Amino acid sequence: MKQNQYFIWGTGKVAQQIAKEYEEQLEGLNILGYIDNDMDRQGTIFEGKRVFAPDVLLENRMCFIIIASSYRKEIQSQIEKKYPWMKNKIMERQFFRRLKLISRYQGCEEQEILEIVDYLKNNPLQIFNYSFTEKYENMCFDIKYDVEKGLYYIYHDRKKMFFSRNLESKEKVSEYYRSICIEQDIKSPHRYLTDIFTVSNDAVVIDAGVAEGNFALSVIDKVKKIYLFEPDDNWVEALKYTFEPYKSKVVIINKGISNYLDYKTTTIDREVLESEVDFIKMDIEGEEFYALEGAQRVISSSKHMKCAICAYHQEFAYAILKDFLIKNQFCVEPTAGYMWYFNEMRPWILRHGLIRAEK
């Protein structure tokens, strides 16, 4: 089978970094050369390959382009305008990370990881590297605009769910809502609940890292009381409209949570008045372990509790969270599958998405 041919567009710092960090992956590719708009660089040698002017693409219409520049959008626009036949031959931003991830896990014996490796051989690297994501690619959503409130909303579980005013167009709302649908798909490693792992009737619930409130809205009819922790002011504005019909059992706290107190940060033990809590959902950008430390009283006093805790924000979060929960008498298990979450230091690592725990 004929090997694909590539040009790398860019000879600056980004290209230098790629050449250094992904040397092994580059050696496995058929690189025809580099492309640069800078006429002074054209005709020179960069990383052992000749540097060409962009018009080299006129003679190499079957090759692929890897953009290695901080000006990716501008270069992509230039390619699509002047060399339109190359539009679908521009490799995704994560091209080299995908190759390195495949290389890292190629000899792994865990079937869940090997399935991802096989998927990545023919698909771009994304957060969820599974075929279930494909059904959402062209999905259309009935997004509406509330003129009085100045916010977009959608019916989620047959209830109005408002979006932050930072999402100022239907296109942005659609993109955001699509990501929610993907992460809560029945096959997603990020899914909070299952048919068995559910929120019970008349439960006291904590939703930490609420954002648009899809989780809270999905369980609002059955809960006795729910605490919504969200530090972003724009999301809090939207949440107040979304949960207006349920305000008798909703407490919105416009702060982040951790194991310390300041003007914008609090703890669960400080804010939650009940001696027992039935369910904690937590997705707070890597602060999960500290937030659980700040909930020690609530956790200790609750005889029966379930937790759905995100574990992908930091590389070793799963092990640390698992250890904490086991020490606090929980039975724990990860959700099935893995997520890819970008990290500058180690961007080719797969991670467990979520821990489900119960005592």
Coordinates of C-alpha atoms in Angstrom, one line a residue:
M1 CA 0.0 0.0 0.0
K2 CA 1.4 3.4 -1.0
Q3 CA 2.4 5.6 1.9
N4 CA 0.8 9.0 2.3
Q5 CA 3.0 12.0 1.5
Y6 CA 3.1 15.1 3.7
F7 CA 4.3 18.7 3.7
I8 CA 4.7 20.5 7.0
W9 CA 3.7 24.1 6.8
G10 CA 5.9 26.3 9.1
T11 CA 9.5 26.6 10.0
G12 CA 9.3 28.6 13.2
K13 CA 9.3 27.7 16.9
V14 CA 6.2 25.4 16.7
A15 CA 7.8 23.4 13.9
Q16 CA 11.1 23.2 15.8
Q17 CA 9.3 22.0 18.9
I18 CA 7.4 19.4 16.9
A19 CA 10.7 18.2 15.3
K20 CA 12.2 17.7 18.7
E21 CA 9.3 16.3 20.6
Y22 CA 8.0 13.9 17.8
E23 CA 11.2 12.9 16.2
E24 CA 10.3 9.2 16.1
Q25 CA 6.8 9.9 14.6
L26 CA 8.4 12.1 11.9
E27 CA 10.8 9.4 10.9
G28 CA 7.8 7.1 10.2
L29 CA 6.2 9.6 7.8
N30 CA 7.0 10.3 4.2
I31 CA 7.8 14.1 4.6
L32 CA 8.3 15.8 1.2
G33 CA 9.5 19.0 2.8
Y34 CA 8.5 22.1 4.6
I35 CA 6.4 25.1 3.3
D36 CA 6.8 28.7 4.4
N37 CA 5.5 32.0 3.2
D38 CA 8.8 33.7 4.1
M39 CA 10.7 34.0 0.8
D40 CA 14.0 34.2 2.7
R41 CA 13.4 30.7 4.0
Q42 CA 12.3 29.2 0.7
G43 CA 15.1 27.1 -0.8
T44 CA 16.9 26.6 2.5
I45 CA 17.1 23.4 4.5
F46 CA 15.1 23.0 7.7
E47 CA 15.4 19.9 9.9
G48 CA 17.0 18.0 7.0
K49 CA 14.3 18.9 4.5
R50 CA 14.0 21.5 1.8
V51 CA 11.7 24.5 2.4
F52 CA 9.3 25.3 -0.5
A53 CA 7.0 28.1 -1.5
P54 CA 3.3 27.4 -1.1
D55 CA 2.9 26.9 -4.8
V56 CA 4.6 23.5 -4.5
L57 CA 1.1 22.3 -3.8
L58 CA 0.2 23.0 -7.4
E59 CA 2.5 20.0 -8.3
N60 CA 1.6 17.8 -5.3
R61 CA -2.2 17.7 -5.2
M62 CA -2.4 14.3 -3.6
C63 CA -0.2 15.1 -0.5
F64 CA -1.4 16.0 3.0
I65 CA -0.6 19.2 4.9
I66 CA 0.5 19.4 8.6
I67 CA 0.2 22.9 9.9
A68 CA 3.0 23.6 12.4
S69 CA 2.5 27.2 13.2
S70 CA 0.8 29.4 15.8
Y71 CA -1.0 31.0 12.8
R72 CA -3.0 27.9 12.0
K73 CA -6.3 29.7 11.2
E74 CA -4.6 32.1 8.8
I75 CA -2.7 29.4 7.1
Q76 CA -5.7 27.1 6.8
S77 CA -7.7 30.0 5.3
Q78 CA -4.9 30.7 2.8
I79 CA -4.8 27.0 1.8
E80 CA -8.5 26.7 1.4
K81 CA -8.7 29.9 -0.7
K82 CA -5.7 29.4 -3.0
Y83 CA -5.5 25.6 -3.1
P84 CA -9.1 24.5 -2.5
W85 CA -8.4 20.8 -3.5
M86 CA -6.3 20.6 -0.3
K87 CA -9.2 21.6 2.0
N88 CA -9.9 18.0 3.2
K89 CA -6.2 17.1 3.3
I90 CA -5.2 19.4 6.2
M91 CA -4.4 17.2 9.1
E92 CA -6.0 17.8 12.5
R93 CA -4.3 19.9 15.1
Q94 CA -3.6 16.9 17.3
F95 CA -2.0 14.9 14.5
F96 CA 1.4 14.1 16.2
R97 CA -0.2 13.6 19.6
R98 CA -2.5 11.0 18.0
L99 CA 0.5 9.2 16.5
K100 CA 2.4 9.2 19.8
L101 CA -0.6 8.0 21.7
I102 CA -1.0 5.1 19.3
S103 CA 2.7 4.3 19.7
R104 CA 2.5 4.5 23.5
Y105 CA -0.5 2.0 23.8
Q106 CA 0.2 -0.2 20.8
G107 CA 1.4 -3.1 22.9
C108 CA -1.1 -2.6 25.7
E109 CA -3.1 -5.7 26.8
E110 CA -6.1 -3.9 28.1
Q111 CA -9.0 -4.3 25.6
E112 CA -10.6 -1.0 26.3
I113 CA -7.4 0.8 25.4
L114 CA -6.8 -1.3 22.3
E115 CA -10.2 -0.3 21.0
I116 CA -9.3 3.3 21.2
V117 CA -5.9 2.6 19.5
D118 CA -7.8 1.0 16.6
Y119 CA -10.2 3.9 16.4
L120 CA -7.4 6.4 16.3
K121 CA -5.7 4.8 13.4
N122 CA -8.5 6.1 11.2
N123 CA -9.9 9.0 13.1
P124 CA -8.6 12.3 14.5
L125 CA -7.8 12.6 18.2
Q126 CA -10.6 14.0 20.3
I127 CA -11.8 13.9 23.9
F128 CA -13.9 10.8 23.3
N129 CA -12.3 8.5 20.8
Y130 CA -15.3 6.3 20.1
S131 CA -17.6 5.8 17.2
F132 CA -20.7 6.8 19.3
T133 CA -19.6 10.5 18.9
E134 CA -20.3 10.3 15.1
K135 CA -24.1 10.3 15.5
Y136 CA -23.9 13.8 16.9
E137 CA -21.9 15.4 14.1
N138 CA -24.8 16.6 12.0
M139 CA -27.4 16.7 14.7
C140 CA -29.6 19.8 14.8
F141 CA -31.1 21.2 17.9
D142 CA -34.1 23.4 18.5
I143 CA -32.5 26.4 20.1
K144 CA -34.7 29.3 21.1
Y145 CA -33.9 32.9 22.2
D146 CA -35.6 34.7 25.1
V147 CA -35.8 38.3 24.1
E148 CA -36.6 39.5 27.6
K149 CA -33.8 37.7 29.3
G150 CA -31.3 38.1 26.4
L151 CA -30.4 34.4 26.6
Y152 CA -30.6 31.3 24.5
Y153 CA -32.3 28.2 25.8
I154 CA -33.2 24.7 24.8
Y155 CA -35.7 22.1 26.1
H156 CA -33.6 19.5 28.0
D157 CA -35.6 16.7 29.5
R158 CA -38.7 18.7 28.5
K159 CA -37.5 21.6 30.7
K160 CA -36.1 25.0 29.7
M161 CA -32.4 25.1 30.1
F162 CA -30.8 28.6 29.7
F163 CA -27.2 29.2 28.5
S164 CA -24.6 31.7 29.5
R165 CA -24.7 35.0 27.7
N166 CA -21.2 34.3 26.7
L167 CA -22.7 31.9 24.2
E168 CA -24.1 34.7 22.0
S169 CA -25.1 32.8 18.9
K170 CA -27.1 29.7 18.0
E171 CA -24.0 28.2 16.5
K172 CA -22.1 28.5 19.8
V173 CA -25.0 27.2 21.8
S174 CA -25.4 24.3 19.4
E175 CA -21.7 23.4 19.6
Y176 CA -21.8 23.6 23.4
Y177 CA -25.0 21.5 23.7
R178 CA -23.6 18.9 21.3
S179 CA -20.6 18.4 23.6
I180 CA -23.0 17.9 26.5
C181 CA -24.9 15.2 24.6
I182 CA -21.7 13.4 23.7
E183 CA -20.3 13.5 27.3
Q184 CA -23.6 12.1 28.7
D185 CA -24.2 9.5 26.0
I186 CA -24.9 6.0 27.4
K187 CA -21.5 4.8 26.1
S188 CA -19.5 7.9 27.3
P189 CA -16.8 7.5 30.0
H190 CA -18.1 10.9 31.3
R191 CA -21.7 9.8 31.9
Y192 CA -22.8 10.5 35.5
L193 CA -25.7 8.1 35.9
T194 CA -26.8 4.7 34.6
D195 CA -30.1 2.7 34.9
I196 CA -28.7 1.2 38.1
F197 CA -26.5 4.1 39.5
T198 CA -29.2 6.7 40.0
V199 CA -30.4 9.5 42.3
S200 CA -33.0 8.2 44.6
N201 CA -36.4 9.9 45.3
D202 CA -36.4 12.6 48.0
A203 CA -32.6 12.8 47.9
V204 CA -30.5 15.6 49.1
V205 CA -28.0 16.3 46.2
I206 CA -24.9 18.4 45.7
D207 CA -24.0 19.4 42.1
A208 CA -20.6 21.0 42.2
G209 CA -19.5 22.5 38.9
V210 CA -23.0 23.0 37.6
A211 CA -22.4 25.1 34.4
E212 CA -25.6 24.9 32.4
G213 CA -27.2 22.5 34.9
N214 CA -27.9 19.5 32.7
F215 CA -27.3 17.0 35.5
A216 CA -29.3 18.9 38.1
L217 CA -32.2 19.5 35.7
S218 CA -32.3 15.7 34.9
V219 CA -32.9 14.9 38.5
I220 CA -34.7 18.0 39.8
D221 CA -38.2 16.4 39.8
K222 CA -37.2 13.6 42.3
V223 CA -34.9 15.4 44.7
K224 CA -35.9 16.9 48.0
K225 CA -33.2 19.5 47.9
I226 CA -30.2 20.3 45.7
Y227 CA -27.2 22.6 46.2
L228 CA -25.8 24.1 43.0
F229 CA -22.2 25.3 43.3
E230 CA -21.0 27.4 40.4
P231 CA -18.4 30.2 40.5
D232 CA -19.0 31.6 37.0
D233 CA -21.4 34.7 37.3
N234 CA -22.8 34.2 33.8
W235 CA -23.7 30.6 34.4
V236 CA -25.3 31.6 37.7
E237 CA -27.5 34.1 35.9
A238 CA -28.6 31.4 33.5
L239 CA -29.1 28.9 36.4
K240 CA -31.5 31.3 38.2
Y241 CA -33.8 31.3 35.1
T242 CA -33.5 27.6 34.5
F243 CA -34.4 26.7 38.1
E244 CA -36.9 29.4 38.8
P245 CA -39.8 26.9 38.7
Y246 CA -38.0 24.8 41.4
K247 CA -36.6 27.5 43.6
S248 CA -38.2 26.1 46.8
K249 CA -35.8 23.2 46.7
V250 CA -32.7 24.7 45.0
V251 CA -29.9 26.5 46.7
I252 CA -27.5 28.3 44.2
I253 CA -24.1 29.2 45.6
N254 CA -22.0 31.5 43.4
K255 CA -18.7 30.1 44.6
G256 CA -16.2 27.4 43.8
I257 CA -15.5 24.7 46.3
S258 CA -12.3 23.4 47.8
N259 CA -10.9 22.8 51.3
Y260 CA -10.3 26.4 52.1
L261 CA -12.4 29.7 52.3
D262 CA -12.0 33.0 50.6
Y263 CA -14.3 35.5 48.9
K264 CA -14.9 33.2 45.9
T265 CA -14.2 29.8 47.4
T266 CA -16.0 27.8 50.0
T267 CA -16.4 24.3 51.3
I268 CA -19.3 21.8 51.2
D269 CA -19.2 21.5 55.0
R270 CA -19.6 25.3 55.3
E271 CA -22.5 25.6 53.0
V272 CA -24.5 22.4 53.3
L273 CA -26.8 22.4 56.4
E274 CA -28.1 18.8 56.2
S275 CA -26.4 16.2 58.3
E276 CA -26.8 13.6 55.5
V277 CA -26.4 14.0 51.8
D278 CA -27.5 11.3 49.4
F279 CA -25.6 12.2 46.2
I280 CA -22.6 14.3 45.1
K281 CA -21.8 15.0 41.5
M282 CA -18.5 16.8 41.0
D283 CA -16.9 18.3 37.9
I284 CA -14.6 21.1 39.1
E285 CA -11.6 21.3 36.8
G286 CA -9.1 19.3 39.0
E287 CA -10.2 20.6 42.4
E288 CA -12.2 17.4 43.2
F289 CA -9.8 15.9 45.8
Y290 CA -9.6 19.1 47.8
A291 CA -13.4 19.7 47.6
L292 CA -13.9 16.2 49.0
E293 CA -11.5 17.1 51.8
G294 CA -13.7 20.1 52.4
A295 CA -16.8 17.8 52.7
Q296 CA -15.4 15.5 55.4
R297 CA -18.2 16.2 57.9
V298 CA -20.9 15.7 55.3
I299 CA -19.3 12.5 54.0
S300 CA -18.7 11.0 57.5
S301 CA -22.2 11.7 58.7
S302 CA -24.0 10.3 55.6
K303 CA -24.7 6.6 56.1
H304 CA -25.7 6.1 52.5
M305 CA -24.2 8.2 49.8
K306 CA -23.4 8.0 46.1
C307 CA -20.8 10.0 44.3
A308 CA -20.0 10.7 40.6
I309 CA -16.6 12.4 40.6
C310 CA -14.7 13.5 37.5
A311 CA -11.2 12.0 37.5
Y312 CA -9.7 13.2 34.2
H313 CA -8.5 16.7 34.9
Q314 CA -5.2 15.6 36.4
E315 CA -3.1 12.7 35.4
F316 CA -3.1 10.9 38.8
A317 CA -6.4 12.1 40.0
Y318 CA -8.1 8.8 39.6
A319 CA -5.7 7.0 42.0
I320 CA -5.9 9.8 44.6
L321 CA -9.7 10.0 44.5
K322 CA -10.1 6.3 44.6
D323 CA -7.9 6.0 47.7
F324 CA -9.8 8.9 49.5
L325 CA -13.1 7.3 48.8
I326 CA -12.1 3.8 49.9
K327 CA -10.8 5.2 53.1
N328 CA -14.2 6.8 53.7
Q329 CA -16.0 3.4 53.3
F330 CA -17.1 3.8 49.6
C331 CA -17.1 1.0 47.1
V332 CA -15.7 2.5 43.9
E333 CA -15.3 1.8 40.2
P334 CA -14.4 3.8 37.2
T335 CA -16.8 4.4 34.3
A336 CA -16.1 2.1 31.3
G337 CA -13.6 3.4 28.7
Y338 CA -11.1 6.3 28.7
M339 CA -11.0 9.9 27.8
W340 CA -8.2 12.0 26.3
Y341 CA -7.7 15.3 28.1
F342 CA -5.1 17.7 26.8
N343 CA -2.2 18.4 29.1
E344 CA 0.9 20.3 28.0
M345 CA 3.3 18.1 30.0
R346 CA 2.0 14.7 29.0
P347 CA -0.5 15.1 26.1
W348 CA -0.5 11.4 25.0
I349 CA -2.1 9.9 28.1
L350 CA -5.5 8.3 28.3
R351 CA -7.4 8.8 31.6
H352 CA -10.4 7.4 33.4
G353 CA -13.3 9.8 33.0
L354 CA -15.3 9.4 36.2
I355 CA -15.4 7.5 39.5
R356 CA -18.7 6.2 40.6
A357 CA -18.7 5.5 44.4
E358 CA -21.3 4.2 46.8
K359 CA -21.6 3.5 50.5

